[in-house]
Coordinates of C-alpha atoms in Angstrom, one line a residue:
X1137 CA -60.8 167.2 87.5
X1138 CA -61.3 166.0 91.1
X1139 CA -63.4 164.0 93.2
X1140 CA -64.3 164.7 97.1
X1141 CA -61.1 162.6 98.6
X1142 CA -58.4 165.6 99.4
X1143 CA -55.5 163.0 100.4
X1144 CA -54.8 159.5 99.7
X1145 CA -52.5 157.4 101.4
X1146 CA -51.3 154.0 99.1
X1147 CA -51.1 151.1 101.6
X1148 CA -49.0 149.2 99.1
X1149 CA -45.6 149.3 96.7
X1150 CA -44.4 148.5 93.6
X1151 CA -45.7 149.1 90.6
X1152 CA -49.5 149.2 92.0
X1153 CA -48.2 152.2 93.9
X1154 CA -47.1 153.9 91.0
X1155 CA -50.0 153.7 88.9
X1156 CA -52.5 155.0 92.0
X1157 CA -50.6 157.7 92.3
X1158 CA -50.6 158.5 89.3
X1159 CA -54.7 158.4 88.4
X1160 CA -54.8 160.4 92.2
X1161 CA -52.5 163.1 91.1
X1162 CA -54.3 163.4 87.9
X1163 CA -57.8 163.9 90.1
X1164 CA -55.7 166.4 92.0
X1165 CA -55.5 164.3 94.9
X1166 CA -52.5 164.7 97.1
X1167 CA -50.7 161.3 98.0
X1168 CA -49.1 160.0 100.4
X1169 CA -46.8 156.8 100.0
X1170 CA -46.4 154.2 102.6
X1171 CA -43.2 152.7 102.6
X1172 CA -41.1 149.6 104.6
X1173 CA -37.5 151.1 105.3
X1174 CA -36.5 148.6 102.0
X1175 CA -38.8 151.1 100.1
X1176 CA -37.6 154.6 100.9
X1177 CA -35.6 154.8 97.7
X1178 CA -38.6 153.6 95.6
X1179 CA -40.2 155.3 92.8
X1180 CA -43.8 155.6 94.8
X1181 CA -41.5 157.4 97.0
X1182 CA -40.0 159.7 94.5
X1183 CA -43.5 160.5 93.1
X1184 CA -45.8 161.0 95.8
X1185 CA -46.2 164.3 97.0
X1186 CA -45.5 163.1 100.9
X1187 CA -44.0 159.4 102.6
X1188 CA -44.9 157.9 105.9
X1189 CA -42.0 155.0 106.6
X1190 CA -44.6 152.2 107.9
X1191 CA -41.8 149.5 109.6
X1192 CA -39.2 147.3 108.6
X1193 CA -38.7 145.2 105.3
X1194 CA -41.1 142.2 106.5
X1195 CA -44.2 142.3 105.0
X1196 CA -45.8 141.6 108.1
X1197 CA -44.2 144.3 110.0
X1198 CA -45.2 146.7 107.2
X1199 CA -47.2 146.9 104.5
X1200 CA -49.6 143.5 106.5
X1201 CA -49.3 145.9 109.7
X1202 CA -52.6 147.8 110.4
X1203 CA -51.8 149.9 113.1
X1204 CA -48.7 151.0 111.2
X1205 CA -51.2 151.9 108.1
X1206 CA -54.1 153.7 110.0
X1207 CA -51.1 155.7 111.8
X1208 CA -49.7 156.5 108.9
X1209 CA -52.9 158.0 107.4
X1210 CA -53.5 159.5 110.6
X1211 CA -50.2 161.8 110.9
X1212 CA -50.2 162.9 107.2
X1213 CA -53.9 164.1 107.8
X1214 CA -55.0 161.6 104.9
X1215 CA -58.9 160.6 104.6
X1216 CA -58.9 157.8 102.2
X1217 CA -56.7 154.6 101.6
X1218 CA -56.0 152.9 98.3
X1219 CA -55.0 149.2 99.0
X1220 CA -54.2 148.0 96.0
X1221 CA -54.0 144.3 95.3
X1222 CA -52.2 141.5 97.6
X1223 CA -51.4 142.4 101.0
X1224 CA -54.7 143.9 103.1
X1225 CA -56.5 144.5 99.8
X1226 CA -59.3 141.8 100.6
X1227 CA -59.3 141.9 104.2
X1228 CA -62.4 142.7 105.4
X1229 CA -61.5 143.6 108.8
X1230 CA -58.9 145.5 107.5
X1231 CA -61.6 147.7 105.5
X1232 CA -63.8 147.9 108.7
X1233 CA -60.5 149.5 110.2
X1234 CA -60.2 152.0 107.9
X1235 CA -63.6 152.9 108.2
X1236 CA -63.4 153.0 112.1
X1237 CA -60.5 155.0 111.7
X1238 CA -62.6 157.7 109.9
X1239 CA -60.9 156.8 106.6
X1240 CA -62.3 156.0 103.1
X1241 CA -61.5 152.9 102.1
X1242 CA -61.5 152.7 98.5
X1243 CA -62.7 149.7 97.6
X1244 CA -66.2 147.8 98.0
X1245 CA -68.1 147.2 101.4
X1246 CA -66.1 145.2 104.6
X1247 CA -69.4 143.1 104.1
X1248 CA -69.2 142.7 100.8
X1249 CA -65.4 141.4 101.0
X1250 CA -66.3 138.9 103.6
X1251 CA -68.7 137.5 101.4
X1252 CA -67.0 137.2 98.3
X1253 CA -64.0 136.4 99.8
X1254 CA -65.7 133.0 101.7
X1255 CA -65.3 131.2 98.3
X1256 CA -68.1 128.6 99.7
X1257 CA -70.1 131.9 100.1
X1258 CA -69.1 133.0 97.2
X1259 CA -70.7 130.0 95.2
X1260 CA -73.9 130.0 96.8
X1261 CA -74.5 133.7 96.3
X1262 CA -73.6 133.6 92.6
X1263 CA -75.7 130.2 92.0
X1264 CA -78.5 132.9 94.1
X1265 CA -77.9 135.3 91.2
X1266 CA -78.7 132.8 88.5
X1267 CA -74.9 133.0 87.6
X1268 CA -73.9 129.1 86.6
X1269 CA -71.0 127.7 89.1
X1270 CA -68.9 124.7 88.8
X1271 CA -70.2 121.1 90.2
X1272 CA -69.0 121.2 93.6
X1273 CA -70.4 120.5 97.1
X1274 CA -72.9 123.2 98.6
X1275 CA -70.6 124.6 101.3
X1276 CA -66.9 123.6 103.6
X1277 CA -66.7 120.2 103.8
X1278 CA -65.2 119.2 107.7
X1279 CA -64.6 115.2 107.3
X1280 CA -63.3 113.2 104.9
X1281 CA -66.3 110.8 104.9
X1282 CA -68.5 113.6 104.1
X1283 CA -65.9 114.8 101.4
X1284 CA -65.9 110.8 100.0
X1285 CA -69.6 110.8 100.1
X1286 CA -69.6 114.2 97.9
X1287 CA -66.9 113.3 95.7
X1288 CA -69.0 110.5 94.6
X1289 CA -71.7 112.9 93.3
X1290 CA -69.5 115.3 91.4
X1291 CA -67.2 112.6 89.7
X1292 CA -63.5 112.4 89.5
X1293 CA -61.0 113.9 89.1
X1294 CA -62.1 117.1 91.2
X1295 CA -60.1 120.2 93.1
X1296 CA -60.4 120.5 97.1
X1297 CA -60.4 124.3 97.4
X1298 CA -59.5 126.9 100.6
X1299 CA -62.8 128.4 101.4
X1300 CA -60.4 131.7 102.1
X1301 CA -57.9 131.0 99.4
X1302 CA -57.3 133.1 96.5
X1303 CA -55.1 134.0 93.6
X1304 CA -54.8 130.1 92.7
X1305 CA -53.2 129.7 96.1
X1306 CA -54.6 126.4 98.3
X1307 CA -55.7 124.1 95.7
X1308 CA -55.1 120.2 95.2
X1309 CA -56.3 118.0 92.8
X1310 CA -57.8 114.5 93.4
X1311 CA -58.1 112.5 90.5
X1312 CA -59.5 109.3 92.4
X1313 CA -60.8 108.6 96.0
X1314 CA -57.3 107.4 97.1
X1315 CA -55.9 110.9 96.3
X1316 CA -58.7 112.8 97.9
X1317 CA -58.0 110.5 101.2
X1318 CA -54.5 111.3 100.9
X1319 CA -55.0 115.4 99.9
X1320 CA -58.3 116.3 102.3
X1321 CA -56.2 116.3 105.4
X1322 CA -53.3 118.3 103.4
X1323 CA -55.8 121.2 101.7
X1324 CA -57.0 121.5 105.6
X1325 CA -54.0 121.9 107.1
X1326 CA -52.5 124.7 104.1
X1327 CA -55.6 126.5 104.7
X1328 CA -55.5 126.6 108.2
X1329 CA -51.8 127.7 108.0
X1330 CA -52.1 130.0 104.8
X1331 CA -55.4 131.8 105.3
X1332 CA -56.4 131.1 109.1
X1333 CA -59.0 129.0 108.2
X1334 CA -59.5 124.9 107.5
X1335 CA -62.4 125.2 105.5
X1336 CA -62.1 123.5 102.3
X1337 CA -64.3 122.9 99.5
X1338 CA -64.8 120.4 96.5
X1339 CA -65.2 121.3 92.6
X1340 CA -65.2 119.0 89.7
X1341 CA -61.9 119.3 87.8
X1342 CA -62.7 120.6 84.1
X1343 CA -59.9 119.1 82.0
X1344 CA -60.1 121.9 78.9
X1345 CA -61.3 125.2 80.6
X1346 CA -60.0 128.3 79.8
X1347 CA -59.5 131.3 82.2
X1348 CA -61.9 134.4 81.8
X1349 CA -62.7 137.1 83.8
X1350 CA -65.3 140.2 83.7
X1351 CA -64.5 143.4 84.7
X1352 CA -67.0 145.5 86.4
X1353 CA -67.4 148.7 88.1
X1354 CA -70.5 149.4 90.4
X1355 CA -71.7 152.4 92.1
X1356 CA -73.5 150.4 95.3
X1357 CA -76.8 150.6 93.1
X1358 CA -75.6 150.3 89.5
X1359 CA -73.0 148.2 87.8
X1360 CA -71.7 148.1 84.4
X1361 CA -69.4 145.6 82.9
X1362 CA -66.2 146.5 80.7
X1363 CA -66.0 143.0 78.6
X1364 CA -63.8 140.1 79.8
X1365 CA -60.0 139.1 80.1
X1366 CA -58.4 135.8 78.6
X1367 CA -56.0 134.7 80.8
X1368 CA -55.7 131.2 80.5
X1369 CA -51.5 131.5 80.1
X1370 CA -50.9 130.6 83.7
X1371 CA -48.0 128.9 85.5
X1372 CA -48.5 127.2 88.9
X1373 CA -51.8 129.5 88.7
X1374 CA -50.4 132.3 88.3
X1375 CA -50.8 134.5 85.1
X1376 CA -48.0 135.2 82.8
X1377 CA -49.4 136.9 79.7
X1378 CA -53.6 138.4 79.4
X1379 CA -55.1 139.5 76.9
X1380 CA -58.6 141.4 75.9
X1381 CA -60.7 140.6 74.6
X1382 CA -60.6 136.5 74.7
X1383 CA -60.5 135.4 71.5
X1384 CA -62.1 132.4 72.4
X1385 CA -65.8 134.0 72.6
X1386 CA -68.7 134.4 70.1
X1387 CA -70.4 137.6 70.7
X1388 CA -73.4 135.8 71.9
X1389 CA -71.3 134.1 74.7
X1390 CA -69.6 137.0 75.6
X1391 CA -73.2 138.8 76.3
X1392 CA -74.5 135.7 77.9
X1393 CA -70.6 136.1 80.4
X1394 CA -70.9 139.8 80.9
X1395 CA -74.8 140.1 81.8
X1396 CA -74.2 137.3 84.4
X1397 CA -71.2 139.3 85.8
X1398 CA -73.5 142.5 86.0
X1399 CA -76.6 140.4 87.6
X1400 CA -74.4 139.3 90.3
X1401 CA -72.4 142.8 90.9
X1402 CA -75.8 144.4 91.1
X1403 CA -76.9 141.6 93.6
X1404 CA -74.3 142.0 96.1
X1405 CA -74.9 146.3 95.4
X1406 CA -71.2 146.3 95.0
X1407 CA -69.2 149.4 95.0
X1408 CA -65.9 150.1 92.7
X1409 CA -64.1 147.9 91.0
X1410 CA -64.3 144.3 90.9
X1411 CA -63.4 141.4 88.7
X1412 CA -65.5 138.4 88.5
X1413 CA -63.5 135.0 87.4
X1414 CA -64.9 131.9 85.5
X1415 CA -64.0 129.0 83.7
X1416 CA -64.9 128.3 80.4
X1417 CA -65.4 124.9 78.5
X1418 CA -64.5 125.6 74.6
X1419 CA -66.2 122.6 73.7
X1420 CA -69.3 123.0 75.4
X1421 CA -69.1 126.7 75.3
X1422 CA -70.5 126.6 78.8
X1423 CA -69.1 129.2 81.8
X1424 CA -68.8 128.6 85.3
X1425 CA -68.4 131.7 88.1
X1426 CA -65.5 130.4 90.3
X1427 CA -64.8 133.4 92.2
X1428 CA -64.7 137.4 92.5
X1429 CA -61.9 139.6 93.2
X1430 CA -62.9 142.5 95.1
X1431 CA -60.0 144.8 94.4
X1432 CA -58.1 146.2 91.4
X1433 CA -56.2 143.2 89.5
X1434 CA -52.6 143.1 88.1
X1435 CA -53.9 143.2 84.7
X1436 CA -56.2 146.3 84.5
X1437 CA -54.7 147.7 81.7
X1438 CA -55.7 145.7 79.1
X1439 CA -58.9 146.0 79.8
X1440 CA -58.5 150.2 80.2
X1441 CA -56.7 149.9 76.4
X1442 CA -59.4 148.1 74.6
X1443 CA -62.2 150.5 76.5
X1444 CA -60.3 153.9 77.2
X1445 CA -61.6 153.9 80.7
X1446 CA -59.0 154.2 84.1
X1447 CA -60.6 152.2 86.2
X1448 CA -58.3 153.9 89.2
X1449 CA -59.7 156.7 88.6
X1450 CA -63.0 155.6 88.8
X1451 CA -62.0 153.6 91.9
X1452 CA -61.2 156.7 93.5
X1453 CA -64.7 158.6 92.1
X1454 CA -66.7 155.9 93.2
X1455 CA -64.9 156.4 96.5
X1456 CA -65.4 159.8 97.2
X1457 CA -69.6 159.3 96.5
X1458 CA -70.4 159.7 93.0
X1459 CA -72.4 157.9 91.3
X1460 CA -71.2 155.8 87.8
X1461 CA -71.3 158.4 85.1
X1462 CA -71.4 155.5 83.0
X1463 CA -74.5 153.6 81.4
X1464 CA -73.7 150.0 79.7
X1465 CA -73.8 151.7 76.0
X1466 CA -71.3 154.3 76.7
X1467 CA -68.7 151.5 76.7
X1468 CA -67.3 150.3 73.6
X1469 CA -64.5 147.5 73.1
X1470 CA -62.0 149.0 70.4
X1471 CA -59.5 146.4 69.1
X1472 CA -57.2 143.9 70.9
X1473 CA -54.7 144.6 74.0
X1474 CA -52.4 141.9 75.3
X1475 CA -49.9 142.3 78.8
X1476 CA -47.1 140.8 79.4
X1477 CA -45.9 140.2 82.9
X1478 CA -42.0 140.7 83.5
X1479 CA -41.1 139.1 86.5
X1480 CA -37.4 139.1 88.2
X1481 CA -37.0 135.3 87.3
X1482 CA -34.9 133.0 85.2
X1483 CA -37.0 131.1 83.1
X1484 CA -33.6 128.5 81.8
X1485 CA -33.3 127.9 85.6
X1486 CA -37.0 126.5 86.7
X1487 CA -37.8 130.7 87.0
X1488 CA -35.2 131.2 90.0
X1489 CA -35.6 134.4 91.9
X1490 CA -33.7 137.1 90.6
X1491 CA -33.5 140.2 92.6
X1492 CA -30.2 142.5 91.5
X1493 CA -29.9 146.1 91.2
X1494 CA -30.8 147.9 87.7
X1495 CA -27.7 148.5 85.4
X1496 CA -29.5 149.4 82.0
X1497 CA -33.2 150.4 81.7
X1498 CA -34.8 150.8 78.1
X1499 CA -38.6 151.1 77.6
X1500 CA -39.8 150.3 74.1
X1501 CA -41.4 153.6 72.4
X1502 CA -44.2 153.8 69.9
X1503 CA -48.5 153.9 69.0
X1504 CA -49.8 151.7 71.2
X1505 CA -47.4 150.5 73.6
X1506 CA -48.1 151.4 77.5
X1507 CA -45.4 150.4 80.6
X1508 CA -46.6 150.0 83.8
X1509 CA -43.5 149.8 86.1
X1510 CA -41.9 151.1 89.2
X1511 CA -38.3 150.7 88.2
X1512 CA -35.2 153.0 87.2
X1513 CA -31.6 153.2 86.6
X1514 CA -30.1 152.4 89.6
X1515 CA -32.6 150.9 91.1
X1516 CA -32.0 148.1 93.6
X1517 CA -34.9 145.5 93.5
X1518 CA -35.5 144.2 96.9
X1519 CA -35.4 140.2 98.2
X1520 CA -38.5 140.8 100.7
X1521 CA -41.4 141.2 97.6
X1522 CA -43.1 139.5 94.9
X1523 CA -40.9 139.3 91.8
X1524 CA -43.0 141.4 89.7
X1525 CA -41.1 144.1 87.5
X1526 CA -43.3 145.5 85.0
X1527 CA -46.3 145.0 82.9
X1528 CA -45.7 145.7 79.4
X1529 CA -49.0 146.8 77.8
X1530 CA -49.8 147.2 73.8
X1531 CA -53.0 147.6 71.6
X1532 CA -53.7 147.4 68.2
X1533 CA -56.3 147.3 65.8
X1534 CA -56.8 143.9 66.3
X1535 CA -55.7 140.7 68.2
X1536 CA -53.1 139.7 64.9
X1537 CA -51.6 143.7 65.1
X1538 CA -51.3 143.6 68.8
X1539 CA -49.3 140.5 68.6
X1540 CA -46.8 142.2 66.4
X1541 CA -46.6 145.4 68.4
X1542 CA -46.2 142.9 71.6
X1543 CA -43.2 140.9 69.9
X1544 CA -41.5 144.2 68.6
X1545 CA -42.3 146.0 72.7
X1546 CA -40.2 142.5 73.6
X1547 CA -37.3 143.3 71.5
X1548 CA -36.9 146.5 72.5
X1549 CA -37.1 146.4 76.3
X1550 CA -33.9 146.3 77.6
X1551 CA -33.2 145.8 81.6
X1552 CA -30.1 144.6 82.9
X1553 CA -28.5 143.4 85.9
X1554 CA -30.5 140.3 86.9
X1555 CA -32.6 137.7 85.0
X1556 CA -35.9 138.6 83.7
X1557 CA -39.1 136.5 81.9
X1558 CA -38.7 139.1 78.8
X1559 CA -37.5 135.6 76.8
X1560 CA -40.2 133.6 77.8
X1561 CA -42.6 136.3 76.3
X1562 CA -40.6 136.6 73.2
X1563 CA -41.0 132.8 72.8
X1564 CA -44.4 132.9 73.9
X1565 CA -45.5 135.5 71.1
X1566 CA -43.8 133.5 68.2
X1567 CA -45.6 130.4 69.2
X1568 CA -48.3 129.4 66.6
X1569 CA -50.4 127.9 69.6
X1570 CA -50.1 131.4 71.4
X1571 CA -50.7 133.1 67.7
X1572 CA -54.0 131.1 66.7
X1573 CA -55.1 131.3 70.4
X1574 CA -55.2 127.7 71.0
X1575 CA -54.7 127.3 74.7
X1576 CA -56.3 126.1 77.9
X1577 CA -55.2 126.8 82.0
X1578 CA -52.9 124.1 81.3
X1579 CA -51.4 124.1 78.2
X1580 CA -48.7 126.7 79.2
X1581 CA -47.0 124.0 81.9
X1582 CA -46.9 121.5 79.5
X1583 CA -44.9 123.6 77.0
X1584 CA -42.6 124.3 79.8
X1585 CA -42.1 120.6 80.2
X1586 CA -41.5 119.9 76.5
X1587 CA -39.5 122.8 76.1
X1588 CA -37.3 121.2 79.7
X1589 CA -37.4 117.8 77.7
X1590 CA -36.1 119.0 74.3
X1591 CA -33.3 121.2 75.9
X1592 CA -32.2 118.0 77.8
X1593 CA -32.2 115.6 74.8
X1594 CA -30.0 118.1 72.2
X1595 CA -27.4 118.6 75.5
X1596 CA -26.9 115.1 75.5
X1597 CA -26.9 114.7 71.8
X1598 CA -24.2 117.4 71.3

């Protein structure tokens, strides 16, 4: 099987890397790995058929270094660039690059990134759609009186938002007009420093809201949607465990979520993959759009178990000019998947940074289990990255069997030489909260806390 691309090049690392190279290779595309001089020894490296070294460790010098990138696609002959997620992955003028170049960039339009990725923008055009959004002001905010004035329409408490942020980076919360007085001139100044921009926005805080997300794929004419992703298990916004389907949806809701996620894909006549995040009240049942990702997301894979569609694949079809070869009925959700992020951290020490080298490495075996990861024996994990070491995938016949498959994947993983999250998930998966899928965005700090508290009290008790 193939599509029209002849050579990729995979302006990323990690685990990310891994997996693209593998759904190119299996296309019979031939890839190319970019690599930092920390990433020579990598398994991208070891897998892809060719390497172009891209600069040193730093991020910036690398893997956030355009010329570097188009230079490297230019001397292994490439014509198409994968960027993953993080780094350039949502930079639009990055994508117009690539294009300039004479590249394919796999991913949706530079336009089309701009737009979503204004999150002001990104409201209006979704609220244009008929796709509901959360209370919030009509576009950036520049003064604080004008930010008072708005704050008094929405109603406290409320979250000042980066226009450019992303990834639940660049957000405060203001639970009163003291606060907001106090956090306005703070959320400007992160912006400004974090994503080159001081635009900020306001949102009315939603106390019990779950996180859900849509997956979609579009052609540029034609979208489909491939159901939606709970992941609501978040620390300091950031995702810990996902799952699919949410088990917090009637199937009358999730229609209602999915056909808004389609109306709005088709709007913007979006092309690949894309992921389309709201918040949903589980008393009111009602669902906000809060933003759209216009790249591939860490947790794919539960959605590609529960629907038996790669969506890198069909990234990289999409890509190279076909058209979807799927209509909306052709996709069916079968069972329950759940991932389960392992992360170089030590959750008894406030999750600590843990980079080491890899002593032992044991995958668990068995129907249903998938491993997404770029590590081996031997392996030395470097300090420059994100902490992320694997995602451990599993499916079963339904949400109660894919717990049990999760808890015995946990048990049998085995990686040794520096501190990893597999003991939070173990705990995680025998929690009855986590078991009867009673959660919300903030329930999984709070446990932390408690769980900090009780620790405390027995050490002093014993």
């Amino acid at each position: 099987m193939t599509t029209s691309l002849r050579k990729l090049l995979i302006a990323n690392r990690g685990e990310i890397a891994v997996r693209i190279i593998r759904a190119a290779q299996a296309l019979g595309i031939t890839t190319v790995a970019a690599c930092s001089d920390a990433d020579t020894d990598s398994l991208a490296a070891r897998m892809a058929d060719e390497v172009q070294r891209i600069g040193p460790a730093r991020a910036d010098r690398s893997y956030l270094n355009v010329d570097a990138l188009l230079k490297a696609a230019r001397d292994s002959g490439a014509d198409a660039l994968h960027p993953g997620y993080g780094f350039l992955s949502e930079n639009a003028a990055f994508a117009e690059a690539v294009n300039a170049a004479g590249l394919i960039f796999v991913g949706p339009q530079a336009d089309t990134i701009r737009r979503m990725g204004d999150k002001a923008e990104a409201r209006r055009t979704a609220a244009a759609a008929g796709v509901p959004v959360v209370p919030g002001s009509a576009g950036e905010l520049e003064d604080l009186a004008t930010a008072l004035a708005c704050a008094d329409e929405i109603g406290y408490p409320l979250l000042i938002k980066a226009s450019a942020g992303g990834g639940g980076r660049g957000i405060r919360m203001a639970r009163d007009a003291t606060e907001l007085a106090r956090e306005f001139p703070l959320a400007q100044a992160e912006a400004q420093a974090a994503f080159g921009s001081a635009a900020v926005y306001l949102e009315r805080f939603i106390r019990r809201a779950r996180h859900i997300e849509v997956q979609i794929l579009g052609d540029g004419e034609r979208a489909v949607h491939l159901f939606e992703r709970e992941c609501s298990l978040q620390r300091r916004r950031q995702k810990v465990l996902e799952e699919a389907p949410s088990p917090a949806l009637t199937p009358a809701q999730r229609q209602a979520l999915c056909d808004s996620a389609v109306r709005l894909a088709e709007r913007l006549h979006y092309r690949g993959a894309g992921t389309l995040e709201y918040l949903f009240d589980d008393e009111s049942g009602e669902f906000f759009f809060i933003e759209m990702n216009t790249r591939i997301q860490v947790e794919h894979p539960v959605t590609e178990m529960i629907t038996g569609i790669d969506l890198v694949q069909a990234m990289l079809r999409i890509a190279g000019g076909e058209p979807l070869g799927l209509q909306q009925s052709d996709i069916r959700m079968q069972g329950a998947a759940l991932e389960m992020r392992i992360n170089a951290e030590d959750p008894e020490r406030n999750f600590f940074p843990c980079p080491g080298t890899v002593a032992e490495l044991q995958w668990p075996q068995g129907e249903g289990i998938r491993v997404e990861s770029h590590l081996y024996a031997g392996y030395r994990i470097p300090p420059y990255y994100d902490s992320l070491l694997a995602k451990l995938v599993v499916h079963g016949k339904d949400r109660a069997q894919a717990i049990a498959r999760a808890q015995a994947a946990v048990l049998a993983t085995r990686i040794t030489g520096m501190a990893t999250t597999l003991s939070l998930h173990q705990w995680l998966l025998a929690d009855a909260r986590v078991q009867s899928a009673r959660f919300d965005t903030g329930a999984l700090e709070t446990w932390l806390a408690e769980r900090t508290d009780t620790r405390a009290k027995q050490l002093e008790e014993a």
